Amino acid sequence: MIYYVRHGETDFNLFKVSQGQLDTSLNKTGLMQVKQLAEKLKTYEFDYVYCSPLIRCRQTLEAIQKYHKNLNPVFDARLMEVSKGTLEGQKNSQAVYDDFFKDPHKYNGETEVDVFKRVSAFLSDIEIYKNKKVLVVAHGGILKYFQFCLAGKDISTDELVITDMKNCEVSELSF
């Protein structure tokens, strides 16, 4: 079982600014959210933990570790948010986002195929823990690729599964 946690809120989330792989910190609300999340997860048991190396995920994990001192996290760059290239740090219109997803190279961003490959490789690597409880602390955009991979979808022919996840929400995913 994978317990997928999205990081707490940042000012970029709050003001709808494209974050991507920018290394932003949690805001006051985010810090409060992670404390509540840690309290919620304190009775859970995890065998393994993986985390995006970006600070907002590290801060989220640090709160969880308050009740899980035995966790030895692995920080894995394959869990980083989708790179939005030159759009990062900007407030963009829906039309610009739509254009990004049609041609991410135009903005020096990552393609869906690139993200799918890295998430798929990550999931293949942790498949040996299929019967264990794995905590993953990462990003809302990456969850979509997790769901896609776990559903056995083909990135070149199937439509991407889109499930929005709130900050500090937990999703239970089966291998």
Short mmCIF file of N, CA and C in Angstrom, two decimals:
data_model
loop_
_atom_site.label_atom_id
_atom_site.label_comp_id
_atom_site.label_asym_id
_atom_site.label_seq_id
_atom_site.Cartn_x
_atom_site.Cartn_y
_atom_site.Cartn_z
N MET A 1 0.85 -1.18 0.00
CA MET A 1 0.00 0.00 0.00
C MET A 1 0.89 1.24 0.00
N ILE A 2 0.53 2.19 -0.82
CA ILE A 2 1.23 3.48 -0.85
C ILE A 2 0.32 4.51 -0.19
N TYR A 3 0.87 5.21 0.78
CA TYR A 3 0.18 6.35 1.40
C TYR A 3 0.82 7.59 0.78
N TYR A 4 0.10 8.19 -0.15
CA TYR A 4 0.62 9.33 -0.90
C TYR A 4 0.15 10.61 -0.22
N VAL A 5 1.09 11.46 0.16
CA VAL A 5 0.80 12.72 0.84
C VAL A 5 1.28 13.88 -0.02
N ARG A 6 0.38 14.82 -0.24
CA ARG A 6 0.78 16.06 -0.91
C ARG A 6 1.27 17.03 0.16
N HIS A 7 2.30 17.77 -0.16
CA HIS A 7 2.88 18.75 0.76
C HIS A 7 1.86 19.80 1.22
N GLY A 8 2.20 20.51 2.29
CA GLY A 8 1.37 21.60 2.79
C GLY A 8 1.40 22.81 1.86
N GLU A 9 0.54 23.77 2.18
CA GLU A 9 0.37 24.95 1.34
C GLU A 9 1.59 25.86 1.35
N THR A 10 1.87 26.44 0.18
CA THR A 10 2.89 27.48 0.02
C THR A 10 2.18 28.74 -0.46
N ASP A 11 2.87 29.86 -0.42
CA ASP A 11 2.29 31.08 -0.96
C ASP A 11 2.01 30.94 -2.46
N PHE A 12 2.84 30.17 -3.15
CA PHE A 12 2.61 29.94 -4.58
C PHE A 12 1.28 29.22 -4.80
N ASN A 13 0.97 28.23 -3.95
CA ASN A 13 -0.34 27.56 -4.03
C ASN A 13 -1.45 28.57 -3.78
N LEU A 14 -1.29 29.34 -2.72
CA LEU A 14 -2.30 30.30 -2.30
C LEU A 14 -2.63 31.31 -3.39
N PHE A 15 -1.59 31.83 -4.02
CA PHE A 15 -1.78 32.89 -5.03
C PHE A 15 -1.80 32.37 -6.46
N LYS A 16 -1.87 31.04 -6.59
CA LYS A 16 -1.97 30.38 -7.91
C LYS A 16 -0.84 30.78 -8.85
N VAL A 17 0.38 30.73 -8.30
CA VAL A 17 1.58 30.99 -9.07
C VAL A 17 2.20 29.64 -9.41
N SER A 18 2.68 29.48 -10.62
CA SER A 18 3.26 28.20 -11.05
C SER A 18 4.54 27.93 -10.25
N GLN A 19 4.53 26.81 -9.55
CA GLN A 19 5.64 26.45 -8.67
C GLN A 19 6.62 25.50 -9.36
N GLY A 20 6.08 24.45 -9.94
CA GLY A 20 6.93 23.46 -10.59
C GLY A 20 8.04 23.00 -9.67
N GLN A 21 9.27 23.11 -10.14
CA GLN A 21 10.41 22.63 -9.36
C GLN A 21 11.13 23.74 -8.59
N LEU A 22 10.49 24.92 -8.50
CA LEU A 22 11.06 25.96 -7.64
C LEU A 22 11.02 25.46 -6.20
N ASP A 23 12.03 25.76 -5.44
CA ASP A 23 12.15 25.25 -4.08
C ASP A 23 11.55 26.23 -3.09
N THR A 24 10.23 26.17 -2.93
CA THR A 24 9.50 27.09 -2.08
C THR A 24 9.14 26.45 -0.74
N SER A 25 9.03 27.28 0.28
CA SER A 25 8.72 26.82 1.64
C SER A 25 7.23 26.89 1.92
N LEU A 26 6.82 26.16 2.93
CA LEU A 26 5.44 26.22 3.38
C LEU A 26 5.15 27.58 3.98
N ASN A 27 3.92 28.05 3.82
CA ASN A 27 3.50 29.29 4.48
C ASN A 27 2.90 28.96 5.86
N LYS A 28 2.34 29.95 6.55
CA LYS A 28 1.78 29.72 7.89
C LYS A 28 0.68 28.66 7.86
N THR A 29 -0.18 28.76 6.86
CA THR A 29 -1.26 27.77 6.74
C THR A 29 -0.67 26.39 6.50
N GLY A 30 0.32 26.30 5.64
CA GLY A 30 0.97 25.02 5.35
C GLY A 30 1.61 24.41 6.58
N LEU A 31 2.23 25.24 7.41
CA LEU A 31 2.85 24.73 8.65
C LEU A 31 1.79 24.21 9.61
N MET A 32 0.64 24.87 9.65
CA MET A 32 -0.47 24.40 10.48
C MET A 32 -1.04 23.09 9.90
N GLN A 33 -1.15 23.03 8.59
CA GLN A 33 -1.66 21.82 7.93
C GLN A 33 -0.79 20.60 8.23
N VAL A 34 0.53 20.79 8.17
CA VAL A 34 1.41 19.63 8.39
C VAL A 34 1.37 19.15 9.84
N LYS A 35 1.14 20.06 10.76
CA LYS A 35 0.98 19.64 12.17
C LYS A 35 -0.27 18.79 12.32
N GLN A 36 -1.36 19.21 11.67
CA GLN A 36 -2.61 18.44 11.72
C GLN A 36 -2.45 17.10 11.01
N LEU A 37 -1.75 17.09 9.90
CA LEU A 37 -1.49 15.86 9.17
C LEU A 37 -0.68 14.89 10.03
N ALA A 38 0.36 15.40 10.66
CA ALA A 38 1.20 14.55 11.51
C ALA A 38 0.37 13.92 12.63
N GLU A 39 -0.51 14.70 13.20
CA GLU A 39 -1.40 14.20 14.26
C GLU A 39 -2.29 13.09 13.70
N LYS A 40 -2.81 13.30 12.51
CA LYS A 40 -3.69 12.30 11.88
C LYS A 40 -2.94 11.00 11.60
N LEU A 41 -1.68 11.11 11.19
CA LEU A 41 -0.90 9.94 10.79
C LEU A 41 -0.11 9.30 11.94
N LYS A 42 -0.22 9.84 13.14
CA LYS A 42 0.64 9.36 14.22
C LYS A 42 0.42 7.89 14.58
N THR A 43 -0.76 7.35 14.33
CA THR A 43 -1.01 5.94 14.65
C THR A 43 -0.73 5.01 13.47
N TYR A 44 -0.42 5.57 12.33
CA TYR A 44 -0.09 4.76 11.15
C TYR A 44 1.30 4.17 11.33
N GLU A 45 1.53 3.06 10.69
CA GLU A 45 2.86 2.47 10.67
C GLU A 45 3.34 2.43 9.23
N PHE A 46 4.57 2.85 9.02
CA PHE A 46 5.15 2.85 7.69
C PHE A 46 6.43 2.03 7.71
N ASP A 47 6.61 1.24 6.66
CA ASP A 47 7.82 0.44 6.53
C ASP A 47 8.93 1.21 5.81
N TYR A 48 8.51 2.02 4.85
CA TYR A 48 9.47 2.79 4.05
C TYR A 48 8.88 4.17 3.78
N VAL A 49 9.78 5.13 3.57
CA VAL A 49 9.32 6.48 3.24
C VAL A 49 10.20 7.07 2.15
N TYR A 50 9.52 7.67 1.16
CA TYR A 50 10.18 8.35 0.06
C TYR A 50 9.63 9.75 -0.01
N CYS A 51 10.50 10.69 -0.38
CA CYS A 51 10.09 12.09 -0.36
C CYS A 51 10.77 12.85 -1.50
N SER A 52 10.02 13.76 -2.09
CA SER A 52 10.62 14.70 -3.04
C SER A 52 11.67 15.51 -2.29
N PRO A 53 12.79 15.83 -2.93
CA PRO A 53 13.81 16.62 -2.24
C PRO A 53 13.48 18.11 -2.08
N LEU A 54 12.38 18.57 -2.66
CA LEU A 54 12.02 19.99 -2.56
C LEU A 54 11.60 20.32 -1.13
N ILE A 55 11.95 21.52 -0.67
CA ILE A 55 11.79 21.92 0.73
C ILE A 55 10.35 21.79 1.22
N ARG A 56 9.37 22.10 0.39
CA ARG A 56 7.98 22.02 0.86
C ARG A 56 7.60 20.59 1.24
N CYS A 57 8.18 19.63 0.55
CA CYS A 57 7.93 18.21 0.90
C CYS A 57 8.75 17.81 2.12
N ARG A 58 9.98 18.29 2.20
CA ARG A 58 10.83 17.99 3.36
C ARG A 58 10.18 18.52 4.64
N GLN A 59 9.63 19.74 4.57
CA GLN A 59 8.98 20.31 5.75
C GLN A 59 7.75 19.49 6.14
N THR A 60 7.04 18.99 5.17
CA THR A 60 5.87 18.15 5.43
C THR A 60 6.31 16.87 6.11
N LEU A 61 7.35 16.25 5.58
CA LEU A 61 7.86 15.01 6.17
C LEU A 61 8.40 15.24 7.58
N GLU A 62 9.08 16.34 7.81
CA GLU A 62 9.61 16.63 9.15
C GLU A 62 8.51 16.63 10.20
N ALA A 63 7.36 17.17 9.87
CA ALA A 63 6.23 17.18 10.81
C ALA A 63 5.76 15.75 11.09
N ILE A 64 5.68 14.93 10.05
CA ILE A 64 5.26 13.53 10.21
C ILE A 64 6.26 12.77 11.06
N GLN A 65 7.54 13.07 10.88
CA GLN A 65 8.60 12.37 11.62
C GLN A 65 8.54 12.63 13.13
N LYS A 66 7.82 13.64 13.53
CA LYS A 66 7.67 13.91 14.97
C LYS A 66 7.12 12.68 15.68
N TYR A 67 6.21 11.96 15.00
CA TYR A 67 5.59 10.77 15.57
C TYR A 67 6.18 9.48 15.00
N HIS A 68 7.09 9.62 14.07
CA HIS A 68 7.70 8.46 13.42
C HIS A 68 9.21 8.65 13.36
N LYS A 69 9.83 8.68 14.50
CA LYS A 69 11.26 8.97 14.58
C LYS A 69 12.13 7.90 13.93
N ASN A 70 11.57 6.70 13.75
CA ASN A 70 12.35 5.61 13.17
C ASN A 70 12.42 5.66 11.64
N LEU A 71 11.70 6.57 11.03
CA LEU A 71 11.69 6.64 9.57
C LEU A 71 13.04 7.11 9.04
N ASN A 72 13.53 6.40 8.05
CA ASN A 72 14.76 6.80 7.36
C ASN A 72 14.39 7.14 5.92
N PRO A 73 14.05 8.39 5.67
CA PRO A 73 13.54 8.75 4.35
C PRO A 73 14.60 8.68 3.25
N VAL A 74 14.11 8.35 2.07
CA VAL A 74 14.92 8.42 0.86
C VAL A 74 14.38 9.59 0.06
N PHE A 75 15.25 10.55 -0.24
CA PHE A 75 14.85 11.71 -1.03
C PHE A 75 15.15 11.39 -2.49
N ASP A 76 14.10 11.35 -3.29
CA ASP A 76 14.22 10.87 -4.66
C ASP A 76 13.76 11.96 -5.63
N ALA A 77 14.66 12.40 -6.49
CA ALA A 77 14.37 13.48 -7.45
C ALA A 77 13.27 13.09 -8.43
N ARG A 78 13.00 11.80 -8.60
CA ARG A 78 11.93 11.39 -9.51
C ARG A 78 10.56 11.78 -8.97
N LEU A 79 10.50 12.18 -7.70
CA LEU A 79 9.24 12.61 -7.09
C LEU A 79 9.03 14.12 -7.16
N MET A 80 9.98 14.83 -7.76
CA MET A 80 9.83 16.28 -7.89
C MET A 80 8.66 16.62 -8.79
N GLU A 81 8.08 17.78 -8.56
CA GLU A 81 6.94 18.24 -9.35
C GLU A 81 7.35 18.38 -10.82
N VAL A 82 6.36 18.40 -11.69
CA VAL A 82 6.58 18.59 -13.12
C VAL A 82 7.28 19.93 -13.33
N SER A 83 8.35 19.92 -14.10
CA SER A 83 9.05 21.17 -14.41
C SER A 83 8.23 21.96 -15.43
N LYS A 84 7.90 23.18 -15.06
CA LYS A 84 7.13 24.05 -15.96
C LYS A 84 8.03 25.06 -16.66
N GLY A 85 9.35 24.88 -16.53
CA GLY A 85 10.30 25.72 -17.26
C GLY A 85 10.13 27.20 -16.95
N THR A 86 10.02 27.99 -18.01
CA THR A 86 9.97 29.45 -17.86
C THR A 86 8.67 29.95 -17.25
N LEU A 87 7.68 29.07 -17.08
CA LEU A 87 6.42 29.49 -16.45
C LEU A 87 6.52 29.52 -14.93
N GLU A 88 7.54 28.87 -14.39
CA GLU A 88 7.67 28.80 -12.94
C GLU A 88 7.91 30.18 -12.34
N GLY A 89 7.21 30.45 -11.25
CA GLY A 89 7.34 31.73 -10.57
C GLY A 89 6.41 32.80 -11.12
N GLN A 90 5.55 32.42 -12.06
CA GLN A 90 4.63 33.36 -12.68
C GLN A 90 3.18 32.93 -12.48
N LYS A 91 2.31 33.92 -12.45
CA LYS A 91 0.88 33.64 -12.46
C LYS A 91 0.48 33.60 -13.93
N ASN A 92 -0.03 32.45 -14.37
CA ASN A 92 -0.32 32.25 -15.79
C ASN A 92 -1.80 32.00 -16.01
N SER A 93 -2.27 32.41 -17.17
CA SER A 93 -3.67 32.19 -17.53
C SER A 93 -3.89 30.72 -17.88
N GLN A 94 -5.15 30.32 -17.91
CA GLN A 94 -5.49 28.95 -18.29
C GLN A 94 -5.03 28.67 -19.72
N ALA A 95 -5.12 29.68 -20.58
CA ALA A 95 -4.69 29.51 -21.97
C ALA A 95 -3.19 29.20 -22.05
N VAL A 96 -2.40 29.85 -21.20
CA VAL A 96 -0.95 29.58 -21.19
C VAL A 96 -0.69 28.15 -20.69
N TYR A 97 -1.39 27.73 -19.63
CA TYR A 97 -1.23 26.35 -19.14
C TYR A 97 -1.63 25.35 -20.21
N ASP A 98 -2.73 25.60 -20.88
CA ASP A 98 -3.17 24.69 -21.95
C ASP A 98 -2.10 24.60 -23.03
N ASP A 99 -1.52 25.73 -23.37
CA ASP A 99 -0.46 25.76 -24.38
C ASP A 99 0.77 25.00 -23.88
N PHE A 100 1.09 25.16 -22.59
CA PHE A 100 2.22 24.44 -22.02
C PHE A 100 2.06 22.94 -22.21
N PHE A 101 0.88 22.41 -21.88
CA PHE A 101 0.68 20.97 -21.98
C PHE A 101 0.65 20.47 -23.42
N LYS A 102 0.38 21.36 -24.37
CA LYS A 102 0.45 20.99 -25.79
C LYS A 102 1.91 20.95 -26.26
N ASP A 103 2.72 21.89 -25.76
CA ASP A 103 4.12 21.98 -26.21
C ASP A 103 5.02 22.49 -25.08
N PRO A 104 5.32 21.63 -24.09
CA PRO A 104 6.14 22.07 -22.95
C PRO A 104 7.56 22.50 -23.33
N HIS A 105 8.09 21.97 -24.43
CA HIS A 105 9.45 22.35 -24.84
C HIS A 105 9.53 23.84 -25.18
N LYS A 106 8.43 24.39 -25.61
CA LYS A 106 8.37 25.83 -25.93
C LYS A 106 8.70 26.67 -24.69
N TYR A 107 8.43 26.11 -23.51
CA TYR A 107 8.66 26.80 -22.24
C TYR A 107 9.83 26.18 -21.45
N ASN A 108 10.60 25.33 -22.11
CA ASN A 108 11.70 24.59 -21.46
C ASN A 108 11.19 23.72 -20.32
N GLY A 109 9.99 23.19 -20.47
CA GLY A 109 9.40 22.33 -19.44
C GLY A 109 9.46 20.87 -19.81
N GLU A 110 8.97 20.05 -18.90
CA GLU A 110 8.95 18.60 -19.08
C GLU A 110 7.71 18.15 -19.82
N THR A 111 7.86 17.15 -20.65
CA THR A 111 6.71 16.57 -21.32
C THR A 111 6.04 15.55 -20.41
N GLU A 112 4.79 15.22 -20.73
CA GLU A 112 4.08 14.19 -19.97
C GLU A 112 4.80 12.86 -20.07
N VAL A 113 5.39 12.57 -21.23
CA VAL A 113 6.13 11.32 -21.41
C VAL A 113 7.34 11.29 -20.48
N ASP A 114 8.06 12.41 -20.36
CA ASP A 114 9.22 12.47 -19.46
C ASP A 114 8.81 12.20 -18.01
N VAL A 115 7.74 12.85 -17.58
CA VAL A 115 7.28 12.69 -16.20
C VAL A 115 6.79 11.26 -15.98
N PHE A 116 6.04 10.74 -16.94
CA PHE A 116 5.54 9.37 -16.86
C PHE A 116 6.70 8.39 -16.70
N LYS A 117 7.75 8.58 -17.47
CA LYS A 117 8.91 7.67 -17.41
C LYS A 117 9.57 7.69 -16.04
N ARG A 118 9.74 8.88 -15.46
CA ARG A 118 10.41 8.92 -14.16
C ARG A 118 9.54 8.37 -13.05
N VAL A 119 8.23 8.63 -13.10
CA VAL A 119 7.33 8.08 -12.09
C VAL A 119 7.22 6.57 -12.25
N SER A 120 7.14 6.11 -13.47
CA SER A 120 7.07 4.68 -13.75
C SER A 120 8.33 3.97 -13.24
N ALA A 121 9.49 4.56 -13.47
CA ALA A 121 10.75 3.98 -12.99
C ALA A 121 10.77 3.93 -11.46
N PHE A 122 10.29 4.98 -10.83
CA PHE A 122 10.21 5.00 -9.36
C PHE A 122 9.32 3.86 -8.86
N LEU A 123 8.13 3.74 -9.45
CA LEU A 123 7.19 2.70 -9.02
C LEU A 123 7.75 1.30 -9.27
N SER A 124 8.47 1.13 -10.35
CA SER A 124 9.11 -0.17 -10.61
C SER A 124 10.13 -0.49 -9.53
N ASP A 125 10.89 0.53 -9.12
CA ASP A 125 11.90 0.31 -8.09
C ASP A 125 11.31 -0.06 -6.73
N ILE A 126 10.15 0.49 -6.41
CA ILE A 126 9.57 0.19 -5.09
C ILE A 126 8.57 -0.96 -5.13
N GLU A 127 8.40 -1.56 -6.28
CA GLU A 127 7.45 -2.67 -6.41
C GLU A 127 7.81 -3.83 -5.47
N ILE A 128 9.06 -3.93 -5.09
CA ILE A 128 9.48 -4.99 -4.16
C ILE A 128 8.83 -4.81 -2.79
N TYR A 129 8.29 -3.63 -2.53
CA TYR A 129 7.62 -3.34 -1.25
C TYR A 129 6.10 -3.45 -1.36
N LYS A 130 5.64 -4.18 -2.35
CA LYS A 130 4.21 -4.30 -2.64
C LYS A 130 3.39 -4.69 -1.41
N ASN A 131 3.93 -5.51 -0.55
CA ASN A 131 3.21 -5.98 0.64
C ASN A 131 3.58 -5.18 1.89
N LYS A 132 4.19 -4.05 1.69
CA LYS A 132 4.60 -3.18 2.80
C LYS A 132 3.80 -1.88 2.75
N LYS A 133 3.98 -1.08 3.78
CA LYS A 133 3.33 0.24 3.84
C LYS A 133 4.38 1.29 3.51
N VAL A 134 4.17 1.95 2.37
CA VAL A 134 5.13 2.92 1.86
C VAL A 134 4.52 4.32 1.90
N LEU A 135 5.19 5.22 2.60
CA LEU A 135 4.78 6.62 2.64
C LEU A 135 5.54 7.36 1.55
N VAL A 136 4.80 8.12 0.73
CA VAL A 136 5.41 8.95 -0.30
C VAL A 136 4.92 10.38 -0.07
N VAL A 137 5.86 11.30 0.10
CA VAL A 137 5.53 12.71 0.28
C VAL A 137 5.99 13.44 -0.98
N ALA A 138 5.02 13.98 -1.72
CA ALA A 138 5.37 14.59 -3.00
C ALA A 138 4.38 15.70 -3.36
N HIS A 139 4.04 15.78 -4.62
CA HIS A 139 3.32 16.93 -5.19
C HIS A 139 2.02 16.50 -5.85
N GLY A 140 1.10 17.46 -5.97
CA GLY A 140 -0.20 17.19 -6.59
C GLY A 140 -0.09 16.74 -8.03
N GLY A 141 0.80 17.35 -8.79
CA GLY A 141 0.95 16.98 -10.20
C GLY A 141 1.48 15.57 -10.37
N ILE A 142 2.34 15.15 -9.49
CA ILE A 142 2.94 13.82 -9.60
C ILE A 142 1.93 12.73 -9.27
N LEU A 143 0.97 13.03 -8.39
CA LEU A 143 -0.06 12.03 -8.06
C LEU A 143 -0.78 11.57 -9.32
N LYS A 144 -1.02 12.47 -10.23
CA LYS A 144 -1.73 12.12 -11.46
C LYS A 144 -0.98 11.03 -12.23
N TYR A 145 0.33 11.12 -12.24
CA TYR A 145 1.14 10.13 -12.95
C TYR A 145 1.20 8.81 -12.17
N PHE A 146 1.19 8.89 -10.86
CA PHE A 146 1.10 7.68 -10.03
C PHE A 146 -0.17 6.92 -10.39
N GLN A 147 -1.29 7.64 -10.40
CA GLN A 147 -2.57 7.00 -10.70
C GLN A 147 -2.56 6.40 -12.10
N PHE A 148 -1.99 7.11 -13.03
CA PHE A 148 -1.91 6.66 -14.41
C PHE A 148 -1.09 5.37 -14.52
N CYS A 149 0.07 5.36 -13.90
CA CYS A 149 0.94 4.18 -13.93
C CYS A 149 0.29 3.00 -13.23
N LEU A 150 -0.27 3.23 -12.05
CA LEU A 150 -0.86 2.14 -11.28
C LEU A 150 -2.10 1.56 -11.94
N ALA A 151 -2.76 2.36 -12.79
CA ALA A 151 -3.93 1.87 -13.51
C ALA A 151 -3.54 1.12 -14.78
N GLY A 152 -2.22 1.07 -15.07
CA GLY A 152 -1.75 0.35 -16.24
C GLY A 152 -2.06 1.05 -17.55
N LYS A 153 -2.18 2.35 -17.51
CA LYS A 153 -2.50 3.14 -18.71
C LYS A 153 -1.24 3.35 -19.56
N ASP A 154 -1.44 3.58 -20.84
CA ASP A 154 -0.36 3.83 -21.79
C ASP A 154 -0.33 5.34 -22.09
N ILE A 155 0.76 5.98 -21.73
CA ILE A 155 0.88 7.43 -21.86
C ILE A 155 0.73 7.90 -23.31
N SER A 156 1.07 7.04 -24.27
CA SER A 156 1.01 7.47 -25.67
C SER A 156 -0.40 7.36 -26.26
N THR A 157 -1.29 6.59 -25.62
CA THR A 157 -2.62 6.41 -26.20
C THR A 157 -3.78 6.75 -25.27
N ASP A 158 -3.58 6.63 -23.98
CA ASP A 158 -4.67 6.85 -23.03
C ASP A 158 -4.65 8.28 -22.51
N GLU A 159 -5.82 8.75 -22.13
CA GLU A 159 -5.93 10.09 -21.56
C GLU A 159 -5.45 10.06 -20.11
N LEU A 160 -4.76 11.10 -19.71
CA LEU A 160 -4.21 11.17 -18.36
C LEU A 160 -5.32 11.30 -17.32
N VAL A 161 -5.22 10.50 -16.28
CA VAL A 161 -6.17 10.56 -15.17
C VAL A 161 -5.91 11.85 -14.40
N ILE A 162 -6.96 12.61 -14.13
CA ILE A 162 -6.77 13.85 -13.39
C ILE A 162 -7.62 13.82 -12.13
N THR A 163 -6.94 13.76 -11.00
CA THR A 163 -7.59 13.81 -9.70
C THR A 163 -6.86 14.87 -8.89
N ASP A 164 -7.55 15.94 -8.58
CA ASP A 164 -6.91 16.98 -7.79
C ASP A 164 -6.79 16.54 -6.34
N MET A 165 -5.73 16.96 -5.72
CA MET A 165 -5.47 16.61 -4.34
C MET A 165 -5.18 17.90 -3.58
N LYS A 166 -5.83 18.08 -2.46
CA LYS A 166 -5.61 19.28 -1.66
C LYS A 166 -4.27 19.16 -0.92
N ASN A 167 -3.76 20.31 -0.49
CA ASN A 167 -2.54 20.31 0.30
C ASN A 167 -2.75 19.49 1.57
N CYS A 168 -1.77 18.66 1.87
CA CYS A 168 -1.75 17.79 3.06
C CYS A 168 -2.83 16.71 3.05
N GLU A 169 -3.36 16.42 1.90
CA GLU A 169 -4.31 15.33 1.78
C GLU A 169 -3.53 14.02 1.64
N VAL A 170 -4.13 12.92 2.09
CA VAL A 170 -3.53 11.60 1.99
C VAL A 170 -4.38 10.75 1.05
N SER A 171 -3.74 10.08 0.14
CA SER A 171 -4.43 9.18 -0.78
C SER A 171 -3.82 7.79 -0.63
N GLU A 172 -4.65 6.79 -0.46
CA GLU A 172 -4.16 5.41 -0.37
C GLU A 172 -4.23 4.78 -1.74
N LEU A 173 -3.08 4.31 -2.23
CA LEU A 173 -2.98 3.74 -3.57
C LEU A 173 -2.49 2.31 -3.46
N SER A 174 -3.09 1.43 -4.23
CA SER A 174 -2.64 0.04 -4.26
C SER A 174 -1.68 -0.17 -5.40
N PHE A 175 -0.65 -0.97 -5.16
CA PHE A 175 0.31 -1.34 -6.20
C PHE A 175 -0.39 -2.17 -7.25
#
